[in-house]
XYZ file of C-alpha atoms in Angstrom:
207
model
C -0.498 0.097 0.332
C 1.342 3.592 -0.654
C 2.019 5.708 2.077
C 0.505 9.131 1.854
C 3.275 11.614 2.434
C 1.915 14.664 4.819
C 3.777 18.045 5.448
C 2.306 19.693 8.915
C 1.774 23.512 8.363
C 1.342 24.676 12.327
C 3.111 22.808 15.694
C 1.027 24.494 18.450
C -0.953 23.046 20.861
C -3.532 20.585 18.932
C -0.300 19.474 17.324
C 0.452 16.675 19.797
C -2.366 14.362 19.391
C -2.139 14.417 16.128
C 2.036 13.541 16.211
C 0.600 11.018 17.990
C -1.494 9.288 15.950
C 0.381 9.557 12.687
C 3.202 8.192 13.884
C 1.701 5.208 16.447
C -1.576 4.367 14.763
C -1.844 4.979 11.248
C 0.353 3.078 9.218
C -1.037 4.363 5.901
C -0.077 7.898 6.915
C 3.448 8.955 6.974
C 4.505 12.598 8.415
C 7.630 13.657 6.021
C 7.856 17.273 6.868
C 6.659 19.901 9.761
C 6.776 24.144 9.611
C 6.167 26.178 12.455
C 6.210 30.519 12.672
C 8.322 29.609 15.942
C 11.186 27.362 14.374
C 11.916 25.593 17.882
C 8.354 23.821 18.105
C 9.352 22.390 14.440
C 12.376 21.514 15.847
C 11.194 19.593 19.078
C 8.576 17.772 17.212
C 11.376 16.743 14.593
C 13.359 15.127 16.883
C 10.611 13.580 19.447
C 8.897 11.934 16.301
C 12.020 11.713 14.003
C 10.575 13.686 10.536
C 12.521 13.454 8.148
C 12.216 17.461 6.942
C 11.199 21.059 8.475
C 10.017 23.729 5.959
C 11.425 27.115 6.986
C 7.718 28.685 4.574
C 4.833 26.316 3.918
C 5.812 27.559 0.370
C 8.038 25.374 0.778
C 5.997 22.537 1.978
C 3.945 23.161 -0.928
C 6.339 22.974 -3.095
C 7.647 19.050 -2.263
C 7.447 17.586 -4.783
C 6.881 14.389 -2.203
C 4.544 15.725 -0.197
C 0.783 14.073 -0.596
C -0.839 15.600 1.374
C -0.878 19.146 3.543
C -2.337 18.747 6.980
C -3.158 22.706 8.382
C -2.809 22.808 12.201
C -2.764 26.356 12.189
C -4.815 29.847 13.977
C -8.458 29.002 12.751
C -8.592 33.082 11.159
C -5.512 31.399 9.151
C -6.855 28.139 7.867
C -8.886 29.201 4.859
C -5.824 31.192 2.995
C -3.315 27.841 4.059
C -5.839 25.673 2.920
C -6.249 27.919 -0.442
C -2.813 28.017 -0.864
C -2.406 24.476 -0.304
C -5.179 23.536 -2.920
C -3.869 26.075 -5.928
C -0.924 23.951 -5.642
C -2.491 20.730 -5.951
C -2.557 19.367 -2.286
C -4.880 17.677 -0.468
C -6.174 19.019 2.753
C -6.985 17.996 6.057
C -7.419 20.402 8.288
C -8.362 21.726 12.108
C -12.000 23.505 12.569
C -13.135 25.834 11.074
C -12.335 25.004 7.307
C -12.989 28.923 7.323
C -13.659 31.783 9.442
C -17.456 32.181 7.000
C -19.739 29.675 5.225
C -18.521 31.048 1.966
C -15.191 30.784 2.785
C -15.700 27.147 3.597
C -17.915 26.760 0.236
C -15.177 28.527 -1.755
C -12.968 25.665 -0.384
C -15.058 22.896 -1.456
C -15.698 24.530 -4.962
C -11.499 25.205 -4.862
C -11.072 21.480 -4.157
C -13.375 20.038 -6.768
C -12.144 21.819 -9.030
C -8.608 21.196 -8.394
C -9.524 17.183 -8.239
C -8.310 16.942 -4.686
C -9.393 16.057 -1.205
C -10.793 18.253 1.277
C -11.419 17.525 4.600
C -11.542 18.947 8.315
C -11.998 18.687 11.750
C -13.629 17.676 14.117
C -13.484 13.862 13.108
C -14.681 12.785 17.019
C -18.157 11.553 16.164
C -16.163 8.556 14.557
C -14.832 7.572 17.915
C -15.998 4.697 20.039
C -18.881 7.081 22.069
C -20.986 8.538 19.700
C -20.312 5.459 16.810
C -22.050 3.311 20.014
C -24.870 5.559 20.116
C -25.425 5.787 16.479
C -25.305 2.277 16.265
C -28.339 2.088 19.775
C -29.989 4.437 17.580
C -29.745 2.630 14.188
C -31.194 -0.278 16.298
C -33.807 1.169 17.741
C -32.405 0.010 21.456
C -33.522 3.951 23.087
C -36.962 4.488 20.194
C -37.066 7.733 18.394
C -35.212 10.143 19.138
C -37.110 13.501 19.559
C -34.640 15.724 21.493
C -30.939 16.230 23.224
C -29.135 18.256 24.425
C -25.320 19.218 24.511
C -22.842 21.721 26.517
C -19.359 22.560 27.727
C -18.984 24.927 30.933
C -15.485 26.489 31.616
C -14.009 29.302 33.736
C -12.557 31.298 30.206
C -10.620 29.952 27.596
C -7.494 31.569 30.006
C -7.799 29.094 32.441
C -6.599 26.223 29.978
C -5.532 27.003 26.528
C -1.827 28.229 26.649
C -2.047 30.834 24.008
C -5.777 31.425 24.164
C -5.749 35.182 21.993
C -6.640 33.369 19.022
C -10.315 32.939 20.571
C -10.734 36.705 20.496
C -10.168 37.135 16.778
C -12.410 36.703 13.417
C -13.028 33.040 13.001
C -12.390 32.649 16.850
C -14.278 32.198 19.665
C -16.586 28.881 21.554
C -18.801 28.315 18.614
C -16.228 28.134 15.564
C -13.600 25.939 18.469
C -15.517 23.827 20.725
C -19.088 24.189 19.320
C -18.141 21.950 15.776
C -17.565 18.788 17.943
C -21.173 19.281 19.804
C -23.000 20.096 16.552
C -21.447 17.568 14.529
C -22.113 14.977 17.056
C -25.900 15.677 17.112
C -26.142 16.220 13.023
C -24.404 12.688 12.845
C -27.126 11.418 15.517
C -30.400 13.275 14.118
C -29.881 14.529 11.043
C -28.968 18.085 9.569
C -29.924 21.052 11.185
C -33.707 22.553 10.170
C -33.300 25.587 12.127
C -30.585 27.652 14.450
C -32.129 30.142 17.523
C -29.401 31.855 19.771
C -29.473 32.447 23.312
C -26.773 34.348 25.359
C -26.192 33.714 29.155
C -23.326 34.430 31.624
C -22.320 31.313 33.350
C -19.773 32.302 35.350
C -19.769 35.750 37.212
């Protein structure tokens, strides 16, 4: 089986789980290079995971003929431009969420991928995990009857209390709905079907 050769753009907080999974679990994928604005991050990843290449710029990764797929782990407000450039360079792309900061950006990337005859995918893929798939099977098998409602929530005291670099949450393309919301929305859509309407309610959980 031909391995898919991957270049990772962005070696920040989320990269650890990708590095572990790519190098230890998914043998169909080979991580051949990394790139980060802070070179020390790329160097640490290279040393820890025995990655062959460090790219000085993402353009260098896009120009590497050995690379099949770009793994876009940049900050949310950078996703669109990075993914767009990768697709234009002829690379398949898997991006962290969101694909873009707006619906229009996401749709334009999908259209570009189709035009280029490339594959594009994005997080979250957690609905494919054991927990949600167990729920999926219970519903499909009729174990709980017909679902008529569901609720999902996440509560914390603020991003600064747990995220090592929370600045991006307060920029275009960030925020709780675009960062944490997709996990729950994706799970509910997978279990219950597509969305027909949206209602918003604002509340301060903590004073």
